[in-house]
PDB file of C-alpha atoms in Angstrom:
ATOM      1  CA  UNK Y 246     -17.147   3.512   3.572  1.00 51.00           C
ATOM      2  CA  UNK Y 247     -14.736   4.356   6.019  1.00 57.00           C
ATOM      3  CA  UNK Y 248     -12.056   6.735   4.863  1.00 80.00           C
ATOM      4  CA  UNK Y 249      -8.588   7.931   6.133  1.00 90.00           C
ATOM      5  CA  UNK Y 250      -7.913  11.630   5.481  1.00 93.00           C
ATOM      6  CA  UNK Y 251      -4.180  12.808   5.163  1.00 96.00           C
ATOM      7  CA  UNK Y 252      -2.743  16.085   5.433  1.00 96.00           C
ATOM      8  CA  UNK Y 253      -0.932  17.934   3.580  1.00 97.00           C
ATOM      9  CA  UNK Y 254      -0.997  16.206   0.741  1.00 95.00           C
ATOM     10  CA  UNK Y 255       2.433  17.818   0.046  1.00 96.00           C
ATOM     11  CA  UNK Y 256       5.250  18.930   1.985  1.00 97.00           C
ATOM     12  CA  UNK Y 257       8.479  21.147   1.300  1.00 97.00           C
ATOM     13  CA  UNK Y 258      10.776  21.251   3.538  1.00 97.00           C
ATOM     14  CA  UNK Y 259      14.555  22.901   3.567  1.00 98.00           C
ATOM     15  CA  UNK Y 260      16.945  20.164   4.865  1.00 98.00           C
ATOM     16  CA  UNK Y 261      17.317  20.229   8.724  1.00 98.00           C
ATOM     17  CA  UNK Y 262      13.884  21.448   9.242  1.00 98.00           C
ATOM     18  CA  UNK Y 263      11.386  18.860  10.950  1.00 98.00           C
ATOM     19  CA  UNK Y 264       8.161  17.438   9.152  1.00 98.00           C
ATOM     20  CA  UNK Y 265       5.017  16.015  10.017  1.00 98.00           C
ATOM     21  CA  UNK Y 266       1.914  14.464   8.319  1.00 98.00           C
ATOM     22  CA  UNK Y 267      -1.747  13.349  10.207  1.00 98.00           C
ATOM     23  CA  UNK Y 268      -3.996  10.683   9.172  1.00 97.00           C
ATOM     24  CA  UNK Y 269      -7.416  11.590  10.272  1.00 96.00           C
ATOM     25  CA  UNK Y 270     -10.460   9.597  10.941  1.00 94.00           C
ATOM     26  CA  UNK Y 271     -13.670  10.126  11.123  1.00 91.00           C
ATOM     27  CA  UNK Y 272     -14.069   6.387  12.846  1.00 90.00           C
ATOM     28  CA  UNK Y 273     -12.422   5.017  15.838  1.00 92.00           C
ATOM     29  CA  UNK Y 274      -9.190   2.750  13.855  1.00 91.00           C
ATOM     30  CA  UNK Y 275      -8.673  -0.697  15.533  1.00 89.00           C
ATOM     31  CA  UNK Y 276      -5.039  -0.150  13.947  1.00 90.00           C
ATOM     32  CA  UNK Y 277      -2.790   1.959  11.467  1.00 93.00           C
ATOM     33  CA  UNK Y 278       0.013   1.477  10.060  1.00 93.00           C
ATOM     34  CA  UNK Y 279       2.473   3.802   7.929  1.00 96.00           C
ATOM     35  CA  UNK Y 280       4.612   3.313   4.889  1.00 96.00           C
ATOM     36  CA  UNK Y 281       7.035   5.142   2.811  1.00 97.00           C
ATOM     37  CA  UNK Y 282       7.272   5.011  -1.052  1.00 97.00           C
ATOM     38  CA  UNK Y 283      10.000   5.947  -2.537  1.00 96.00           C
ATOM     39  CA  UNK Y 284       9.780   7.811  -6.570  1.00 93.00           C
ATOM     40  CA  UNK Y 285      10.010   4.952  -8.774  1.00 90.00           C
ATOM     41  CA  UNK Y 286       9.440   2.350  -5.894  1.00 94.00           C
ATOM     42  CA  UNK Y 287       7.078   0.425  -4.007  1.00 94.00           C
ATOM     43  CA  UNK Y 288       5.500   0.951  -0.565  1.00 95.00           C
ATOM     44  CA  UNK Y 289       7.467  -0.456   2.585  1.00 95.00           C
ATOM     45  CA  UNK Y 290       6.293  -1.022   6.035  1.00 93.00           C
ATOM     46  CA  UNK Y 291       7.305   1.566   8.719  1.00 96.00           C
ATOM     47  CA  UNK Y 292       5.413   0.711  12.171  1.00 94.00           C
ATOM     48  CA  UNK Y 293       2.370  -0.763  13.346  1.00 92.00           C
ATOM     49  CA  UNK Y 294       0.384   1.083  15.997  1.00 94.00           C
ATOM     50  CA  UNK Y 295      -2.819  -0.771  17.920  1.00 92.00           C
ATOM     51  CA  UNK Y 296      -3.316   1.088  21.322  1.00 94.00           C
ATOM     52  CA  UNK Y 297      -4.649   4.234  22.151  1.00 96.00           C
ATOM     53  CA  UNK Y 298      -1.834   6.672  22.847  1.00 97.00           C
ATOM     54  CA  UNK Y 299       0.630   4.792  21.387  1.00 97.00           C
ATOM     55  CA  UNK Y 300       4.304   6.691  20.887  1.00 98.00           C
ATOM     56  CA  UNK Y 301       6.576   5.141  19.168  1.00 97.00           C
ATOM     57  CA  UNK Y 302      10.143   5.901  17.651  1.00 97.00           C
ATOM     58  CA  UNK Y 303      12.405   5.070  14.919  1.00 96.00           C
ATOM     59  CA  UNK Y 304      15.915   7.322  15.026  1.00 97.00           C
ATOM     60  CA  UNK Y 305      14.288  10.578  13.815  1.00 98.00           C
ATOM     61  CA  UNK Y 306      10.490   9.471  12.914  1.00 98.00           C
ATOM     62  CA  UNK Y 307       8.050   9.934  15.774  1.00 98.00           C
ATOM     63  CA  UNK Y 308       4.953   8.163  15.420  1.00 98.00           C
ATOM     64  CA  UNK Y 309       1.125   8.977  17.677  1.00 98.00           C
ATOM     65  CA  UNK Y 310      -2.118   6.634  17.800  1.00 97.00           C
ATOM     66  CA  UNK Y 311      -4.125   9.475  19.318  1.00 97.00           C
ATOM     67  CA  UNK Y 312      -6.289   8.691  22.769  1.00 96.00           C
ATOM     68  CA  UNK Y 313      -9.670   8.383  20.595  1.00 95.00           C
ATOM     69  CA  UNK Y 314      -7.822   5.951  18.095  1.00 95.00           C
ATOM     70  CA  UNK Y 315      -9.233   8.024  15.314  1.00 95.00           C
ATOM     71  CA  UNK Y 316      -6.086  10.479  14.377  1.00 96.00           C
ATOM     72  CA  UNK Y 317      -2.424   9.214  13.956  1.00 98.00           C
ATOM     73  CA  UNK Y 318       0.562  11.113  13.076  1.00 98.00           C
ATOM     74  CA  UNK Y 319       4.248  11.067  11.596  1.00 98.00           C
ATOM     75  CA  UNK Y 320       6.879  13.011  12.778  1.00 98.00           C
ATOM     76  CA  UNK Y 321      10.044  13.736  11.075  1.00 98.00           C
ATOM     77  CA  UNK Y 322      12.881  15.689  13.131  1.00 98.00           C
ATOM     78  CA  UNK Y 323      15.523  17.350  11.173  1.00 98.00           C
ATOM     79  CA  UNK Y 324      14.527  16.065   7.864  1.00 98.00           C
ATOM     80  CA  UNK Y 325      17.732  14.395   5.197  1.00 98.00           C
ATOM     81  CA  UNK Y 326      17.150  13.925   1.483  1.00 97.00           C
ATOM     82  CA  UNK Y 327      16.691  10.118   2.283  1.00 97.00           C
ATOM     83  CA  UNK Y 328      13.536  11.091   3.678  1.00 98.00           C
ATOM     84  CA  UNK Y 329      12.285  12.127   0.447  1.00 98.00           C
ATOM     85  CA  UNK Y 330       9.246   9.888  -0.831  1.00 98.00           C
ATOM     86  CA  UNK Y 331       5.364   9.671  -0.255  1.00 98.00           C
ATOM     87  CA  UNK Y 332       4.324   8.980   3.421  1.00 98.00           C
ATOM     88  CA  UNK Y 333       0.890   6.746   3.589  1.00 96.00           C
ATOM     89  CA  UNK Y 334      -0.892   5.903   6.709  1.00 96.00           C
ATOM     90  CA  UNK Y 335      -3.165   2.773   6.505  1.00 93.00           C
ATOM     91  CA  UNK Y 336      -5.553   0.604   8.023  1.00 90.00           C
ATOM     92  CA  UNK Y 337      -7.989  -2.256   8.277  1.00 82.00           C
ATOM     93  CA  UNK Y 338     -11.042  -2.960   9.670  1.00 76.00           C
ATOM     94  CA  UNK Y 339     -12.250  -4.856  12.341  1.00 71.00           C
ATOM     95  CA  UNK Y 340     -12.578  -8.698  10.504  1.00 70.00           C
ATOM     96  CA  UNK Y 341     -11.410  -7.799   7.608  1.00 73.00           C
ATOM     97  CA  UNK Y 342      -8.542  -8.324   5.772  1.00 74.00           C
ATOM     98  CA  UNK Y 343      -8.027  -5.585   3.651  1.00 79.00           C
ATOM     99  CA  UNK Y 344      -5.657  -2.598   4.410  1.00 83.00           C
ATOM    100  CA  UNK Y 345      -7.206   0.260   2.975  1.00 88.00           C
ATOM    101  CA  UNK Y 346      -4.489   3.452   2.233  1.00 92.00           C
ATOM    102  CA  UNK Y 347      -4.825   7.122   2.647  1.00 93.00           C
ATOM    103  CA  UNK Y 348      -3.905   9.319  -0.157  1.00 93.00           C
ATOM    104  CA  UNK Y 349      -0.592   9.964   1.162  1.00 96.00           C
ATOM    105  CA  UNK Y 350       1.753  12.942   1.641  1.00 97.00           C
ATOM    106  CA  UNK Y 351       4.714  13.858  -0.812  1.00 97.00           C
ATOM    107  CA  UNK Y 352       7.502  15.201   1.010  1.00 98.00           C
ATOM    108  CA  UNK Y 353      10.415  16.864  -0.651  1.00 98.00           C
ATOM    109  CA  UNK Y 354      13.703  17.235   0.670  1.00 97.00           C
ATOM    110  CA  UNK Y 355      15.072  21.170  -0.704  1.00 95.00           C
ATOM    111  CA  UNK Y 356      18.972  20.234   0.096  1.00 93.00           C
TER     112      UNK Y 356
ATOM    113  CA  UNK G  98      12.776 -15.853  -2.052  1.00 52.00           C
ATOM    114  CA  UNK G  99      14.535 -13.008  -0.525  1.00 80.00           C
ATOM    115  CA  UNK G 100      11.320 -10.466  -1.204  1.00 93.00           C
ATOM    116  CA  UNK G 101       8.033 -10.248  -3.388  1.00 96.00           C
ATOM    117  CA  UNK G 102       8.780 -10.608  -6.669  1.00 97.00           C
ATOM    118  CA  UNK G 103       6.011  -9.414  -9.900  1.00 98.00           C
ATOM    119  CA  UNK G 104       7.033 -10.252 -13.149  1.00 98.00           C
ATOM    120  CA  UNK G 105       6.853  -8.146 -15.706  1.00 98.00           C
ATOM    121  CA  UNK G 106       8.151  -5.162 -14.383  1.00 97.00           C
ATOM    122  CA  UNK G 107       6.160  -3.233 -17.241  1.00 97.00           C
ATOM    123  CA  UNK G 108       3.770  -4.623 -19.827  1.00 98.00           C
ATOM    124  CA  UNK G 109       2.431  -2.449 -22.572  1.00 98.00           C
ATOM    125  CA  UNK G 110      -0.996  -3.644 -24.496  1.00 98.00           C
ATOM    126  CA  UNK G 111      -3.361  -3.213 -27.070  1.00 97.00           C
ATOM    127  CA  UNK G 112      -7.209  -1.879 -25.645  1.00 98.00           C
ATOM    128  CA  UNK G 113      -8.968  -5.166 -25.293  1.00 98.00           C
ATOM    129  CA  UNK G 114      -6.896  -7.281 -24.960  1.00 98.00           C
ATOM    130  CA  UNK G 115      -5.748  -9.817 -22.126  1.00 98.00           C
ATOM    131  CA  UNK G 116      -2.930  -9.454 -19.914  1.00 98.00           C
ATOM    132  CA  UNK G 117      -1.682 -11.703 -16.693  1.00 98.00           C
ATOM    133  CA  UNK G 118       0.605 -10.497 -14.332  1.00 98.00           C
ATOM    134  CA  UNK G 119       2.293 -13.092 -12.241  1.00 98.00           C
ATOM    135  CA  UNK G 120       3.614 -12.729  -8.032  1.00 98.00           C
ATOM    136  CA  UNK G 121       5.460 -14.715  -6.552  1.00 97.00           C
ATOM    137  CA  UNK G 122       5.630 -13.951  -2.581  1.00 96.00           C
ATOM    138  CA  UNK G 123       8.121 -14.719   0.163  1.00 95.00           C
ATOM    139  CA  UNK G 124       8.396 -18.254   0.856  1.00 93.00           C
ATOM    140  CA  UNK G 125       5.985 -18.990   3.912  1.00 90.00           C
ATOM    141  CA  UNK G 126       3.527 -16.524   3.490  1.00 91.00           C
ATOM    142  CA  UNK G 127       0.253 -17.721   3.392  1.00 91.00           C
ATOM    143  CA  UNK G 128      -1.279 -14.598   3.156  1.00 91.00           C
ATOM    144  CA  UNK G 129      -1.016 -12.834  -0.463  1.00 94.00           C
ATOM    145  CA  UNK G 130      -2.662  -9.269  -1.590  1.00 94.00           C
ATOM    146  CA  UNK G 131      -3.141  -8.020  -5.081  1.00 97.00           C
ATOM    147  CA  UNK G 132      -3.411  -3.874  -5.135  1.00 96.00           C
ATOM    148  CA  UNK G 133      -3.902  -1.326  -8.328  1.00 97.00           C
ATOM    149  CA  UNK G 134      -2.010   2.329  -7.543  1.00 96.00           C
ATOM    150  CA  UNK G 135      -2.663   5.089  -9.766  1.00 94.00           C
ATOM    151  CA  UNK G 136      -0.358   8.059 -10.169  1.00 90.00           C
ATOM    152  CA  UNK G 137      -0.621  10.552  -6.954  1.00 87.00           C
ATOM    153  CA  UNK G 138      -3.025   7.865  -5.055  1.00 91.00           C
ATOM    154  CA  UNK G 139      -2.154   5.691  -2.372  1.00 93.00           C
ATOM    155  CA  UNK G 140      -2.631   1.934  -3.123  1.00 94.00           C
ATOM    156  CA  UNK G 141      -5.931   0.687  -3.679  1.00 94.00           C
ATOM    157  CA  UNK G 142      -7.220  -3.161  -2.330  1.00 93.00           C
ATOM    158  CA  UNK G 143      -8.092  -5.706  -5.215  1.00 96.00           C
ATOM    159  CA  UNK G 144      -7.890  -8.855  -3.325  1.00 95.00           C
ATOM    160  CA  UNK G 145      -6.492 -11.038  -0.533  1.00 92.00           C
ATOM    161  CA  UNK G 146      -5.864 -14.981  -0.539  1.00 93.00           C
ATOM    162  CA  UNK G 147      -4.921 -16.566   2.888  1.00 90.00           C
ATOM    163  CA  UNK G 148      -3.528 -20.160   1.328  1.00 87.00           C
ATOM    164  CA  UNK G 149      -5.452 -20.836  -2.314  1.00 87.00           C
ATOM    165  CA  UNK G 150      -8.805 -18.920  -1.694  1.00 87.00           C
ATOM    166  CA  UNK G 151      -9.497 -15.713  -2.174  1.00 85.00           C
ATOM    167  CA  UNK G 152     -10.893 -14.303   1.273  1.00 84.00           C
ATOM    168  CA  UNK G 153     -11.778 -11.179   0.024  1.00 89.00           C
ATOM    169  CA  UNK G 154     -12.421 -10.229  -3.714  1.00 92.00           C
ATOM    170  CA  UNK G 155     -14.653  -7.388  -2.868  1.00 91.00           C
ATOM    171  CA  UNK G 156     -12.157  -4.431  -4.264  1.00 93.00           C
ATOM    172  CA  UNK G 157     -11.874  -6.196  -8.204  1.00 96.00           C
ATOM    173  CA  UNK G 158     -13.651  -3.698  -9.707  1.00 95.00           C
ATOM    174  CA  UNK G 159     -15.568  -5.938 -12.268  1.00 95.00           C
ATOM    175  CA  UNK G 160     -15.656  -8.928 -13.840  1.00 96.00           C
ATOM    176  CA  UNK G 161     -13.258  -8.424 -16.301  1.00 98.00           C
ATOM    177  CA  UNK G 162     -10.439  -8.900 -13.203  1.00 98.00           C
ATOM    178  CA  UNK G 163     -10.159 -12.448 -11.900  1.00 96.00           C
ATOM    179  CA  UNK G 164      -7.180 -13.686  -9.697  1.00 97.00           C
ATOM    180  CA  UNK G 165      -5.723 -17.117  -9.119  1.00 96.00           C
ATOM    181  CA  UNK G 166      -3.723 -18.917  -6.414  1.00 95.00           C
ATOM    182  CA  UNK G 167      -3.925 -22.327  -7.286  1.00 93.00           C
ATOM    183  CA  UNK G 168      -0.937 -24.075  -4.868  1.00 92.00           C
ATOM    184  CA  UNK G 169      -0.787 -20.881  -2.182  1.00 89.00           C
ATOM    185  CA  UNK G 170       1.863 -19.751  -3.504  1.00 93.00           C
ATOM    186  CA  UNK G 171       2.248 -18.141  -6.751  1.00 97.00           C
ATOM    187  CA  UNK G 172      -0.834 -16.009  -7.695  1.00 97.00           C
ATOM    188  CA  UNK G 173      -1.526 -14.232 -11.412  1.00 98.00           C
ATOM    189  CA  UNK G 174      -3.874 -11.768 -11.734  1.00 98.00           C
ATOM    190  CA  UNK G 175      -6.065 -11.790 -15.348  1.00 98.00           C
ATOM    191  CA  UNK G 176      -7.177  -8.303 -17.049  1.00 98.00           C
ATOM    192  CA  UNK G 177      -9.602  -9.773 -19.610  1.00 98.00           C
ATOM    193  CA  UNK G 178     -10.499  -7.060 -22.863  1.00 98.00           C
ATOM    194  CA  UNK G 179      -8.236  -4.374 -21.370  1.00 98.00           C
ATOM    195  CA  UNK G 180      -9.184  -0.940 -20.789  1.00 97.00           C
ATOM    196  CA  UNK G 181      -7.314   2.290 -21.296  1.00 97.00           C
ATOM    197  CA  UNK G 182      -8.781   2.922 -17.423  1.00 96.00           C
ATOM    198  CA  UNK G 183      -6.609  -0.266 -16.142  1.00 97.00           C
ATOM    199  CA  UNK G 184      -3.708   1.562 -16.809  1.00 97.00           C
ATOM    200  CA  UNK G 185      -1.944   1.848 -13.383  1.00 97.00           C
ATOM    201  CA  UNK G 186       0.575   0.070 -11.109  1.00 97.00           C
ATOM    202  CA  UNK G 187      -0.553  -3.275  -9.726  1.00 98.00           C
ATOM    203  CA  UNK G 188       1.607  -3.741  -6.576  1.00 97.00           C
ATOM    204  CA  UNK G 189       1.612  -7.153  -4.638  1.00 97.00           C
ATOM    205  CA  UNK G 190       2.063  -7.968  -1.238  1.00 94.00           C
ATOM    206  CA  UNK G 191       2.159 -10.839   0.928  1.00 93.00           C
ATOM    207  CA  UNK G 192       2.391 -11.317   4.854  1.00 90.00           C
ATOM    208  CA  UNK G 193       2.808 -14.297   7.430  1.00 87.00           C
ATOM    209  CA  UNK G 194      -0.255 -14.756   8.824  1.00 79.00           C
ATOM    210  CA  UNK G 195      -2.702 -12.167   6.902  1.00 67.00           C
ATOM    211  CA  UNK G 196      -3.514 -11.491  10.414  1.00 59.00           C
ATOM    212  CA  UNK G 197      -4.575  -8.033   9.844  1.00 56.00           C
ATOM    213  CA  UNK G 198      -2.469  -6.373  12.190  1.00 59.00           C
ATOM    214  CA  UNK G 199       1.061  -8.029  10.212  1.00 73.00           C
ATOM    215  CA  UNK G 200       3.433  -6.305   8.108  1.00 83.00           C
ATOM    216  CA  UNK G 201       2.475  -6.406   4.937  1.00 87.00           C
ATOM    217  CA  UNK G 202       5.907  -6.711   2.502  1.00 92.00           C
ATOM    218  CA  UNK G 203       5.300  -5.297  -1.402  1.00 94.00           C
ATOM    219  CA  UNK G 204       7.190  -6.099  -4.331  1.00 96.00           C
ATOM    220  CA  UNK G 205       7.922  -3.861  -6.786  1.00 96.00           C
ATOM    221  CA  UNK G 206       5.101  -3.797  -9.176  1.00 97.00           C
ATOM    222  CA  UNK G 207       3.760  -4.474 -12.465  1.00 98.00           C
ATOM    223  CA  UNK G 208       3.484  -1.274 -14.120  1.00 97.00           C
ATOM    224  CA  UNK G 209       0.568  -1.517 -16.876  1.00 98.00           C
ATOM    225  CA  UNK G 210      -0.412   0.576 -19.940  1.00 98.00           C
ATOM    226  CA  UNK G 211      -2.922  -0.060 -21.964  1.00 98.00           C
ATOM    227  CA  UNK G 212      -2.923   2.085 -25.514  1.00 97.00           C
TER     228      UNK G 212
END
């Protein structure tokens, strides 16, 4: 079925330096979404994107619904140890209901 | 409530046997998911009620997993002759609408072990 590739699947980064992760697909999305999950806790909602080309912002995150609607990505500038946690992009298909997750990306925070 | 809320938090148990783990989502949200994360993946679909029926039970893996939602509110998930394999974190979620394109808001998990 369709899939959601993310890359890297790990990320170490000195504090200060910027970070960013891509979900890839090899199907045009109708939507993604991204999350963060913190060690030891549970998966909460970052941003919704639906349109093709969509930029949006959040203080430091940066996120991209490329032209195609088939790659999305995360952007992180100049990184804190709050950022520290497991970054997964995530979708659902066209009539259905279920929001299928990429693997993620671990990012680590090297104060 | 003020969030999702899974009791137990952790529940150890004996290969074969049965285990239900309860969720109770926010108040007004008619839409409620059930998800199984294993260590290092990202969360993986089990089911989705909108109100008390299951819309979508494709992702239970077998027949052994059954979910229930009888007043569209509370839902328990049943593990039935427990596996060493079900060993991972069942997460629930629940949204307003179950829309697809709504936040989806997790609670904190049930985190299972089966020995």
């Amino acid at each position: 079925g369709q899939q959601v590739m993310q890359i890297p699947q790990y990320q170490h980064v000195q504090e200060g330096e910027d970070f960013t992760t891509y979900c890839n697909s090899s199907t045009t999305l109708s939507n993604i979404q991204w999350y963060k999950q913190r060690p030891g806790g549970h998966p909460v909602f970052l941003i919704q994107l639906v349109k093709s080309g969509e930029v949006k912002k959040q203080k430091r995150l940066t996120f991209q619904f490329g032209e195609a609607k088939k790659n999305s990505s995360l952007h992180i500038t100049a990184t804190q140890t709050t950022d520290v946690g497991t970054y997964f992009c995530a979708y659902s298909g066209a009539g259905s209901y279920q929001l299928t997750f990429g693997k993620g990306t671990k990012l680590s925070v090297i104060p | 409530g003020a969030g999702v809320s899974q009791t137990p938090s952790n529940k150890v148990t004996e290969k074969g046997k049965y285990v239900e783990l309860r969720c109770d989502p926010i108040s007004g949200h008619t839409a409620l998911y059930w998800y199984r994360q294993s260590l290092g993946q990202g969360p993986e679909f089990l089911i989705y009620f909108q109100g008390t029926g299951a819309a979508d039970d494709s992702g239970l893996p077998n027949d052994r997993f059954f979910a229930v939602r009888p007043e569209g509110s509370v839902s328990t998930l049943k593990i039935q002759r427990t596996e060493r394999g079900d060993s991972a974190m069942y997460l629930c979620a629940s949204s307003l609408t179950g829309i697809h394109n709504t936040e989806a808001f997790f609670g904190q998990g049930t985190r299972l072990t089966v020995v």
